[in-house]
PDB file of C-alpha atoms in Angstrom:
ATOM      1  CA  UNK A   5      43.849-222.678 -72.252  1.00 69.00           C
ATOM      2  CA  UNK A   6      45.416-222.992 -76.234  1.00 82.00           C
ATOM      3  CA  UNK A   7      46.752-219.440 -76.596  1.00 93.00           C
ATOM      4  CA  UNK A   8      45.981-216.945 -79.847  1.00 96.00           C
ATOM      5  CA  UNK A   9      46.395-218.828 -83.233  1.00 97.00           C
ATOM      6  CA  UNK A  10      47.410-216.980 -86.374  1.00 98.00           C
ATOM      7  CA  UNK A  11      47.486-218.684 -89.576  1.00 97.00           C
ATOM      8  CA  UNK A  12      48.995-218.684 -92.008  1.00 97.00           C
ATOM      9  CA  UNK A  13      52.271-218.300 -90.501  1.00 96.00           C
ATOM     10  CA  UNK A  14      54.196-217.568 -93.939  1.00 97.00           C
ATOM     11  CA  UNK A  15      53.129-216.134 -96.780  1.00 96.00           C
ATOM     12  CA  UNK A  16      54.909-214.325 -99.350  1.00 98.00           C
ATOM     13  CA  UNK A  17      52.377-212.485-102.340  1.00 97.00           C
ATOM     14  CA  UNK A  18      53.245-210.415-105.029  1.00 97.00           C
ATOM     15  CA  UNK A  19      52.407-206.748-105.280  1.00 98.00           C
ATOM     16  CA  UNK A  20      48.536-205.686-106.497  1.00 97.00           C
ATOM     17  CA  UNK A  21      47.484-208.822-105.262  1.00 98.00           C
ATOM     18  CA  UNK A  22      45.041-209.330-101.633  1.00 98.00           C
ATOM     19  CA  UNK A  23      45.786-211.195 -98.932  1.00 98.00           C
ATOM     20  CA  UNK A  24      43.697-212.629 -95.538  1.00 98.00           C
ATOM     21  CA  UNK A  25      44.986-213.477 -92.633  1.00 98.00           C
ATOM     22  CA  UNK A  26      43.069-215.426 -89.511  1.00 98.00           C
ATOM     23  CA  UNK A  27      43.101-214.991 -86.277  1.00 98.00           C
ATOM     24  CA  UNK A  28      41.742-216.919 -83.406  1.00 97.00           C
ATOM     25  CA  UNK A  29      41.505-215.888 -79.562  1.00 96.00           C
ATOM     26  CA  UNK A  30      41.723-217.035 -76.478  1.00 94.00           C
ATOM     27  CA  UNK A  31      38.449-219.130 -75.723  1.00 93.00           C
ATOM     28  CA  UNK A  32      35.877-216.495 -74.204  1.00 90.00           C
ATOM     29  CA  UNK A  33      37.869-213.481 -75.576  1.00 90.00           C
ATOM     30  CA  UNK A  34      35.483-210.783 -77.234  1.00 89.00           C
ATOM     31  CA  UNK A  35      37.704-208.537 -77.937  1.00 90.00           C
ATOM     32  CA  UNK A  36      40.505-209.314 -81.113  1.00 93.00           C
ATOM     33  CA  UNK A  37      43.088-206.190 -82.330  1.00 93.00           C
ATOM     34  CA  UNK A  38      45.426-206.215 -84.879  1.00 96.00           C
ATOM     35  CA  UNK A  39      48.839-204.581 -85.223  1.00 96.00           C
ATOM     36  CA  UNK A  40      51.306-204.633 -87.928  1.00 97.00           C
ATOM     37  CA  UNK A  41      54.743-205.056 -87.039  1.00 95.00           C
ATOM     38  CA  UNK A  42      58.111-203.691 -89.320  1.00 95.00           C
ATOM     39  CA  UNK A  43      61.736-202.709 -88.283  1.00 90.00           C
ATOM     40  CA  UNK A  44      61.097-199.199 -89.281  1.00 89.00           C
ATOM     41  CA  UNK A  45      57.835-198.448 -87.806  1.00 91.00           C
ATOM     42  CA  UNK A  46      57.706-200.894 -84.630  1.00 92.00           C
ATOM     43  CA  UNK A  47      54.108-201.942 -83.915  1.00 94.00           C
ATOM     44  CA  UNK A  48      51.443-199.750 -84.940  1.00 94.00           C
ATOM     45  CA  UNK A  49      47.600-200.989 -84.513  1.00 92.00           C
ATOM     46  CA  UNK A  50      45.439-201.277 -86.960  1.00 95.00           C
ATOM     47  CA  UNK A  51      41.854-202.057 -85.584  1.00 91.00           C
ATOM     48  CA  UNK A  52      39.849-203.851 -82.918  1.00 91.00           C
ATOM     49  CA  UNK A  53      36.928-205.790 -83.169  1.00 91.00           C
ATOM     50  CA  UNK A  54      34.450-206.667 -80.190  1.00 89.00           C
ATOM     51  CA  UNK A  55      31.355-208.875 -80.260  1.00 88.00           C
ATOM     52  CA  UNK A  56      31.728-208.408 -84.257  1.00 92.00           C
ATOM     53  CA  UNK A  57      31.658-204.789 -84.483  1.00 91.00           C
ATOM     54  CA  UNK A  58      34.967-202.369 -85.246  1.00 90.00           C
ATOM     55  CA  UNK A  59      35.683-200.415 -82.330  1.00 85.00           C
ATOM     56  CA  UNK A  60      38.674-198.810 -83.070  1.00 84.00           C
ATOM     57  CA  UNK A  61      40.941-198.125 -86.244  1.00 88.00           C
ATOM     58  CA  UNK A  62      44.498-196.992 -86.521  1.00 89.00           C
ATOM     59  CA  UNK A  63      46.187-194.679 -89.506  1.00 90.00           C
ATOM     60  CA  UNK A  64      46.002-197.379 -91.918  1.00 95.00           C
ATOM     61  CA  UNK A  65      44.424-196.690 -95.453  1.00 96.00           C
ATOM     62  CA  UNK A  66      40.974-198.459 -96.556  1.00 95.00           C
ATOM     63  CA  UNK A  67      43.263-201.334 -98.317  1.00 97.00           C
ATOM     64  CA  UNK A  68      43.284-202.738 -94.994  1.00 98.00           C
ATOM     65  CA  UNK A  69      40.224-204.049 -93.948  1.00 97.00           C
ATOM     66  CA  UNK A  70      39.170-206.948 -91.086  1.00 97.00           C
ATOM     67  CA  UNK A  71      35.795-208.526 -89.643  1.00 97.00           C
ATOM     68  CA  UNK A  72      34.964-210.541 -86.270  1.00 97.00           C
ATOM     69  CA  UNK A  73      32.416-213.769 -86.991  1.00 96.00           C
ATOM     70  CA  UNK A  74      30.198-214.532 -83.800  1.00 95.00           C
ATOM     71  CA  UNK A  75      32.480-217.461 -82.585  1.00 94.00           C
ATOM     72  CA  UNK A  76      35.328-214.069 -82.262  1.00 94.00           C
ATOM     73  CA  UNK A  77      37.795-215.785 -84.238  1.00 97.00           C
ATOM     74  CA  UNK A  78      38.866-212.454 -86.603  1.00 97.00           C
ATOM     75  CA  UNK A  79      40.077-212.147 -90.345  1.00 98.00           C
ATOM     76  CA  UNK A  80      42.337-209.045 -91.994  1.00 98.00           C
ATOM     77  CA  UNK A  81      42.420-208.765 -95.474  1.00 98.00           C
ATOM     78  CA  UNK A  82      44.856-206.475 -97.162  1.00 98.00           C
ATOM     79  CA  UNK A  83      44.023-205.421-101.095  1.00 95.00           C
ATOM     80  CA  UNK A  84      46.204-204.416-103.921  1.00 97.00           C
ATOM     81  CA  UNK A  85      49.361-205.110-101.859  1.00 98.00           C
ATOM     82  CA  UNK A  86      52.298-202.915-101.868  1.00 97.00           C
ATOM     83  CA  UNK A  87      56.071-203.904-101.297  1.00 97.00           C
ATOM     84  CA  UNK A  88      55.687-201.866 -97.881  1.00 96.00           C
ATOM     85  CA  UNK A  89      52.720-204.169 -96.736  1.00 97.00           C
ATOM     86  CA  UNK A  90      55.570-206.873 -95.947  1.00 98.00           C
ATOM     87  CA  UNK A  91      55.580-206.736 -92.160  1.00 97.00           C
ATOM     88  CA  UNK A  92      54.692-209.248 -88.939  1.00 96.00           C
ATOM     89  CA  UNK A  93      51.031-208.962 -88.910  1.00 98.00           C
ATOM     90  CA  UNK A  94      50.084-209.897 -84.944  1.00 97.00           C
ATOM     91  CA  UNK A  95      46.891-210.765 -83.775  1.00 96.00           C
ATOM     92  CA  UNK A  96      46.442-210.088 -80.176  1.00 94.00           C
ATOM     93  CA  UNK A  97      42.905-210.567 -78.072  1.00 92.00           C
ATOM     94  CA  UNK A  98      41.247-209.921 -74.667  1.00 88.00           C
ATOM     95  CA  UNK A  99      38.483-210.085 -72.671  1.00 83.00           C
ATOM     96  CA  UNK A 100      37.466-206.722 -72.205  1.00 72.00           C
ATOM     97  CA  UNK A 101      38.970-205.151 -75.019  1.00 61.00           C
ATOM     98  CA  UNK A 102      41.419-202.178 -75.076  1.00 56.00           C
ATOM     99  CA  UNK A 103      38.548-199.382 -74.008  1.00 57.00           C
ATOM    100  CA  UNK A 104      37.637-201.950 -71.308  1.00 57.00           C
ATOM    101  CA  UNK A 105      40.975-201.876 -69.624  1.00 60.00           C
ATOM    102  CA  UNK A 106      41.713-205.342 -70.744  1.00 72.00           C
ATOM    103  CA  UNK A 107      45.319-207.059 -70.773  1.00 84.00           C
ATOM    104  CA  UNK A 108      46.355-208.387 -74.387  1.00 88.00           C
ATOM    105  CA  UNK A 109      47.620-211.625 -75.288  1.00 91.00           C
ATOM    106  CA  UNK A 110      49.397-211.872 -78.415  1.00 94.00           C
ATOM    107  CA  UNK A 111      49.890-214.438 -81.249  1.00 96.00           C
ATOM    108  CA  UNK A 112      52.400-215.593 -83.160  1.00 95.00           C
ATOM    109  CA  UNK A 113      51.643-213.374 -86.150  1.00 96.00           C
ATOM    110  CA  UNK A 114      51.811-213.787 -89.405  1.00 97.00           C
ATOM    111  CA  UNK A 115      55.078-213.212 -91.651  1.00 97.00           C
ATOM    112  CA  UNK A 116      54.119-211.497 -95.090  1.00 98.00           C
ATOM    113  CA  UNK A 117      56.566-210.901 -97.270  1.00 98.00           C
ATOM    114  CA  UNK A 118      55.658-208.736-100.898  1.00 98.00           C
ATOM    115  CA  UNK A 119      57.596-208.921-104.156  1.00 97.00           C
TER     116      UNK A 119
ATOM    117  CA  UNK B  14      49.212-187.534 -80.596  1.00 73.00           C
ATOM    118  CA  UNK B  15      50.037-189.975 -77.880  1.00 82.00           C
ATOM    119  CA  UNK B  16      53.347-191.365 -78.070  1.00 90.00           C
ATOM    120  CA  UNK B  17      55.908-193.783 -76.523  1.00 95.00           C
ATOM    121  CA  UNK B  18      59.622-193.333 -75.962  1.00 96.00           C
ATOM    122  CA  UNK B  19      61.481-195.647 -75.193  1.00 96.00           C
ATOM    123  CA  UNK B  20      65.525-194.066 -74.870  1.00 88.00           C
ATOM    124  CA  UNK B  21      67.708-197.104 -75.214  1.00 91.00           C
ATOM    125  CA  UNK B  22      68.233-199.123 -78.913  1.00 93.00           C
ATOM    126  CA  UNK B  23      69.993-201.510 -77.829  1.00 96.00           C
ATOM    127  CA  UNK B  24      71.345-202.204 -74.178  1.00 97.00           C
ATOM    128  CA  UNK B  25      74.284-204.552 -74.205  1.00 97.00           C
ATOM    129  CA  UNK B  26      75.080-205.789 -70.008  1.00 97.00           C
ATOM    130  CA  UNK B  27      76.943-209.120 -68.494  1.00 97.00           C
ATOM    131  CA  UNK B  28      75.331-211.808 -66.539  1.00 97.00           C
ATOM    132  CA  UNK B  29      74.425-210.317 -63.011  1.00 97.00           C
ATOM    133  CA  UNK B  30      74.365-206.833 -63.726  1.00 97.00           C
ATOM    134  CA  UNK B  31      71.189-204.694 -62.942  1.00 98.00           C
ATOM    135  CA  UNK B  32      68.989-203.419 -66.056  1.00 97.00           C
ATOM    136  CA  UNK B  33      66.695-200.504 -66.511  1.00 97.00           C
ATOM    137  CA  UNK B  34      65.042-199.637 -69.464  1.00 97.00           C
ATOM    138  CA  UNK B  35      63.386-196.241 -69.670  1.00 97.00           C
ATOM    139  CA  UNK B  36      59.759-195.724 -70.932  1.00 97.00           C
ATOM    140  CA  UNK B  37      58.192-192.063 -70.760  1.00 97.00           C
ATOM    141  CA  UNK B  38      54.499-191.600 -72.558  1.00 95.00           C
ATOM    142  CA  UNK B  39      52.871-188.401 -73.228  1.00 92.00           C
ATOM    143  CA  UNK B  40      49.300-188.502 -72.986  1.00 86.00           C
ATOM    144  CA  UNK B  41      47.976-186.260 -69.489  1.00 82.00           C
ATOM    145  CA  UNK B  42      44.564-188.709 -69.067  1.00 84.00           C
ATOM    146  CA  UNK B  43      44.352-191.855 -66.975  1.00 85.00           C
ATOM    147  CA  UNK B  44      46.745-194.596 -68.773  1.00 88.00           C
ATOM    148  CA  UNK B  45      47.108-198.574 -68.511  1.00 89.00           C
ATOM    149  CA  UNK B  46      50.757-199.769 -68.769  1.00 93.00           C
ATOM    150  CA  UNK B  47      52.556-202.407 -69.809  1.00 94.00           C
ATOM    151  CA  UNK B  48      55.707-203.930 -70.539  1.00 97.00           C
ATOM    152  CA  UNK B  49      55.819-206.944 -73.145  1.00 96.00           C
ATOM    153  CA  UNK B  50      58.897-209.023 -74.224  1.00 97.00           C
ATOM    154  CA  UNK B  51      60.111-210.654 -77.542  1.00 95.00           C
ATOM    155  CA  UNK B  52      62.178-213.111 -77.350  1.00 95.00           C
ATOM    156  CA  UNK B  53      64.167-214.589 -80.020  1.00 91.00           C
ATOM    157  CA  UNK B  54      62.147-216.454 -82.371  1.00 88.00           C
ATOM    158  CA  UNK B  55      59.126-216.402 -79.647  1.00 91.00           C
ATOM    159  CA  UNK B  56      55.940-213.852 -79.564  1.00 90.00           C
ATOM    160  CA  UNK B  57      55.309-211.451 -77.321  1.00 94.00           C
ATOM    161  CA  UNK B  58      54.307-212.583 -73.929  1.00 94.00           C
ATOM    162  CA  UNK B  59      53.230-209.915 -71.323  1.00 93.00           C
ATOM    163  CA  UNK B  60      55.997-209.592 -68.859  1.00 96.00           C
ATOM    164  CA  UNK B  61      53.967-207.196 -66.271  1.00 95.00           C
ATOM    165  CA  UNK B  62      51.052-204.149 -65.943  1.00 93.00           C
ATOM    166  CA  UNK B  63      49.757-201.331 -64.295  1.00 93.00           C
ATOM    167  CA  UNK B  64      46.347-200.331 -63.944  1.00 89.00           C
ATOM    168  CA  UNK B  65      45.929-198.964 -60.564  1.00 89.00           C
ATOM    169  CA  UNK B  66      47.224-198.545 -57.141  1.00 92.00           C
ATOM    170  CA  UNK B  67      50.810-199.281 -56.201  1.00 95.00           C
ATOM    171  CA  UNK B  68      52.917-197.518 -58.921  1.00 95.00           C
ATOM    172  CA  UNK B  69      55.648-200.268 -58.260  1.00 97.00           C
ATOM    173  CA  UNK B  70      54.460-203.610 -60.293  1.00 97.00           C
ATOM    174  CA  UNK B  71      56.647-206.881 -60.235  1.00 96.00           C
ATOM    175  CA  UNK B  72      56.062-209.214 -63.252  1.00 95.00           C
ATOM    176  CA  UNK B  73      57.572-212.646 -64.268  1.00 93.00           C
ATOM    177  CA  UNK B  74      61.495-213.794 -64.012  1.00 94.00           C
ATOM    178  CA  UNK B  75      62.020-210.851 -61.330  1.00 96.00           C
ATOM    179  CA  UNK B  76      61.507-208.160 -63.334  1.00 97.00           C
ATOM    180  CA  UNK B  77      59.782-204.619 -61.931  1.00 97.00           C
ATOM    181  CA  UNK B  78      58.671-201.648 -62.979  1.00 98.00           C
ATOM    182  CA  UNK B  79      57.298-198.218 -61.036  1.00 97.00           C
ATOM    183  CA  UNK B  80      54.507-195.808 -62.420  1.00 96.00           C
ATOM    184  CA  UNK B  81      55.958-192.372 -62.128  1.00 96.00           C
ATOM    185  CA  UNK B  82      53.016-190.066 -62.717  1.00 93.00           C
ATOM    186  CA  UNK B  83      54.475-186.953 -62.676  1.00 93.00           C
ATOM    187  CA  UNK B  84      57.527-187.526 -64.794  1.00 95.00           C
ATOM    188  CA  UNK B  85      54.905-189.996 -67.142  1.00 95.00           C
ATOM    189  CA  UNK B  86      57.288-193.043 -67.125  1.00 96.00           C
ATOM    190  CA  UNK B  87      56.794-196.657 -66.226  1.00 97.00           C
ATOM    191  CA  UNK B  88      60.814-197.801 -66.144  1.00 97.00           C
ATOM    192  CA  UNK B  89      61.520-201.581 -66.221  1.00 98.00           C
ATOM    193  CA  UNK B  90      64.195-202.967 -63.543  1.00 98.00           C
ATOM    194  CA  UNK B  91      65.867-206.257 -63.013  1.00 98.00           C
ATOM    195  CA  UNK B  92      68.579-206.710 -60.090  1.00 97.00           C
ATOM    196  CA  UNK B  93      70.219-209.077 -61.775  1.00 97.00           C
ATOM    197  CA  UNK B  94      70.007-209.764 -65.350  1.00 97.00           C
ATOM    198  CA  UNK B  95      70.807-213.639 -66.686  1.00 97.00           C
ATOM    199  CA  UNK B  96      72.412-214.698 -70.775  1.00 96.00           C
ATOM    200  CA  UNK B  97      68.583-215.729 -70.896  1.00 96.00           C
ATOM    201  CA  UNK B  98      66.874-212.118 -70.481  1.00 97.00           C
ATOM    202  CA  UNK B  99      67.963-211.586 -73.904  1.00 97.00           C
ATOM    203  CA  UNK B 100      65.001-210.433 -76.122  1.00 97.00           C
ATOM    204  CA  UNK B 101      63.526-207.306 -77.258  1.00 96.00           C
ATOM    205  CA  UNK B 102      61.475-205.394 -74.506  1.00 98.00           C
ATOM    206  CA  UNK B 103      58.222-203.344 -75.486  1.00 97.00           C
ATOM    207  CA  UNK B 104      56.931-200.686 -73.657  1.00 97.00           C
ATOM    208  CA  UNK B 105      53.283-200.037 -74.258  1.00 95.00           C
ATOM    209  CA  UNK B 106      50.582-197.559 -73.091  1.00 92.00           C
ATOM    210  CA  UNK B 107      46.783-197.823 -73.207  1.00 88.00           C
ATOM    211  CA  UNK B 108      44.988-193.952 -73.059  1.00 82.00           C
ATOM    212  CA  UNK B 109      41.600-194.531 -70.903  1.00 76.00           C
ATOM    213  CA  UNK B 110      38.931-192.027 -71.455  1.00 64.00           C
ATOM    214  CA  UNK B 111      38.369-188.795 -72.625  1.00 49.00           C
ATOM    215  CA  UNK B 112      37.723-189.911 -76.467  1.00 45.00           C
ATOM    216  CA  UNK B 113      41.109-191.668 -76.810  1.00 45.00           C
ATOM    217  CA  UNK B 114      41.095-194.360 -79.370  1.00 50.00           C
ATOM    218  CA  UNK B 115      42.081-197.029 -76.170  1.00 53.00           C
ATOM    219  CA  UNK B 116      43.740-199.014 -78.433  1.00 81.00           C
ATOM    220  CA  UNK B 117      47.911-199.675 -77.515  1.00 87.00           C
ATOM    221  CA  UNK B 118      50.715-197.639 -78.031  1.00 91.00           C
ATOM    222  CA  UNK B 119      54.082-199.422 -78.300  1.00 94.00           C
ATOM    223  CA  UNK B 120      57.118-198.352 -78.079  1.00 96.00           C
ATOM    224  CA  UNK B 121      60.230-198.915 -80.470  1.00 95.00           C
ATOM    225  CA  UNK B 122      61.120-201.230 -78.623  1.00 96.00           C
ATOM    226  CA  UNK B 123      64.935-202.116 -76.896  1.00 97.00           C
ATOM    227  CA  UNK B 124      67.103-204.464 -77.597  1.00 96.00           C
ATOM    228  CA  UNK B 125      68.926-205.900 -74.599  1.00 97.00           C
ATOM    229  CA  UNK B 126      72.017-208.482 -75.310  1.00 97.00           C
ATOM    230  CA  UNK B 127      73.266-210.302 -72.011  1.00 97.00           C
ATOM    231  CA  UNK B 128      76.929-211.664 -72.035  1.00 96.00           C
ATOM    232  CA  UNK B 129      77.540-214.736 -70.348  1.00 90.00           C
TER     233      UNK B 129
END
């Protein structure tokens, strides 16, 4: 089985402008959570989607938003970026989800650098 | 809030020397565990898990790791470490139940260098 794509890989923005990142899971994963990834901060999670509904949400504020489309491949968009926004943005899905018990399998992520 | 410590930053060993890497959680529910590795230039790859029954676990390349519920730790152990072990290791924690959010809680992670 292909693993979890993330694309793009690179991207480098400059602040106040949005950004959207893709994410595609495992074939016949439901469940698709995102994290954010920085030296400081380590990985912190900011939501999961299952069967296109939000399930869970981290400490994140409302500039970061995401949505699951019916094939479960996810999207993340970030608005009126911030120089702290640049991070490893990974992508990680399952079949059960997290509140299912499920095992995560993580992507490559998604390297966003703001200027 | 639930949390994850993990107490080493960086662990530096030789080739054939044994490795553990402490993890201690605090949330007093029902928890999944797991241990996830980085290594360089790769993403992270599930190296083993806990869910239920024997606390001691054995994941991939010969690494191990035992569930000790009343200290609330889940330590990772190799016998014998090799140059190629070296990555970042990720302890992680998923609260079951009881209105947790059930999403993962990493660690900060630790680094672990292996001399040839």
């Amino acid at each position: 089985k292909a693993g979890v794509t993330q694309t793009p890989r690179y991207l480098i923005k400059t602040r106040g402008q949005q950004v959207t990142l893709s994410c595609s899971p495992i074939s016949g994963h439901r469940s698709v959570s995102w994290y954010q990834q920085t030296p400081g901060q380590g990985l912190q999670f900011l939501f999961e989607y299952f069967s296109e509904t939000q399930r869970n949400k981290g400490n994140f504020p409302g500039r970061f938003s995401g949505r699951q489309f019916s094939n479960s491949r996810s999207e993340m968009n970030v608005s009126t970026l911030e120089l702290g926004d640049s991070a490893l943005y990974l992508c990680a899905s399952s079949l059960a989800g997290t509140e299912g018990g499920g095992t995560q399998y993580f992507g490559p992520g998604t390297r966003l650098l703001v200027l | 809030a639930q949390s994850v410590s993990q107490h080493n930053h960086h662990v530096i060993l030789s080739e054939a020397a044994s490795l553990e890497l402490g993890c201690n959680y605090s949330y007093g529910g029902t928890v999944n565990l797991f241990w996830y590795v980085q290594y360089p230039g790769q993403h992270l790859q599930l190296l083993l898990k806990y869910f239920s029954g024997d606390p001691l676990v054995k994941g991939i390349k010969g690494f191990e790791a035992e569930f000790i519920k009343s200290k609330f730790s889940f330590n990772l152990r190799k016998p014998s470490v090799q140059w190629s072990d070296t990555a970042e290791y990720f302890c992680a924690v998923n609260p079951r139940g009881g209105g947790s959010q059930g999403n993962l809680i990493f660690g900060k992670g630790t680094k672990l260098s292996v001399k040839p």
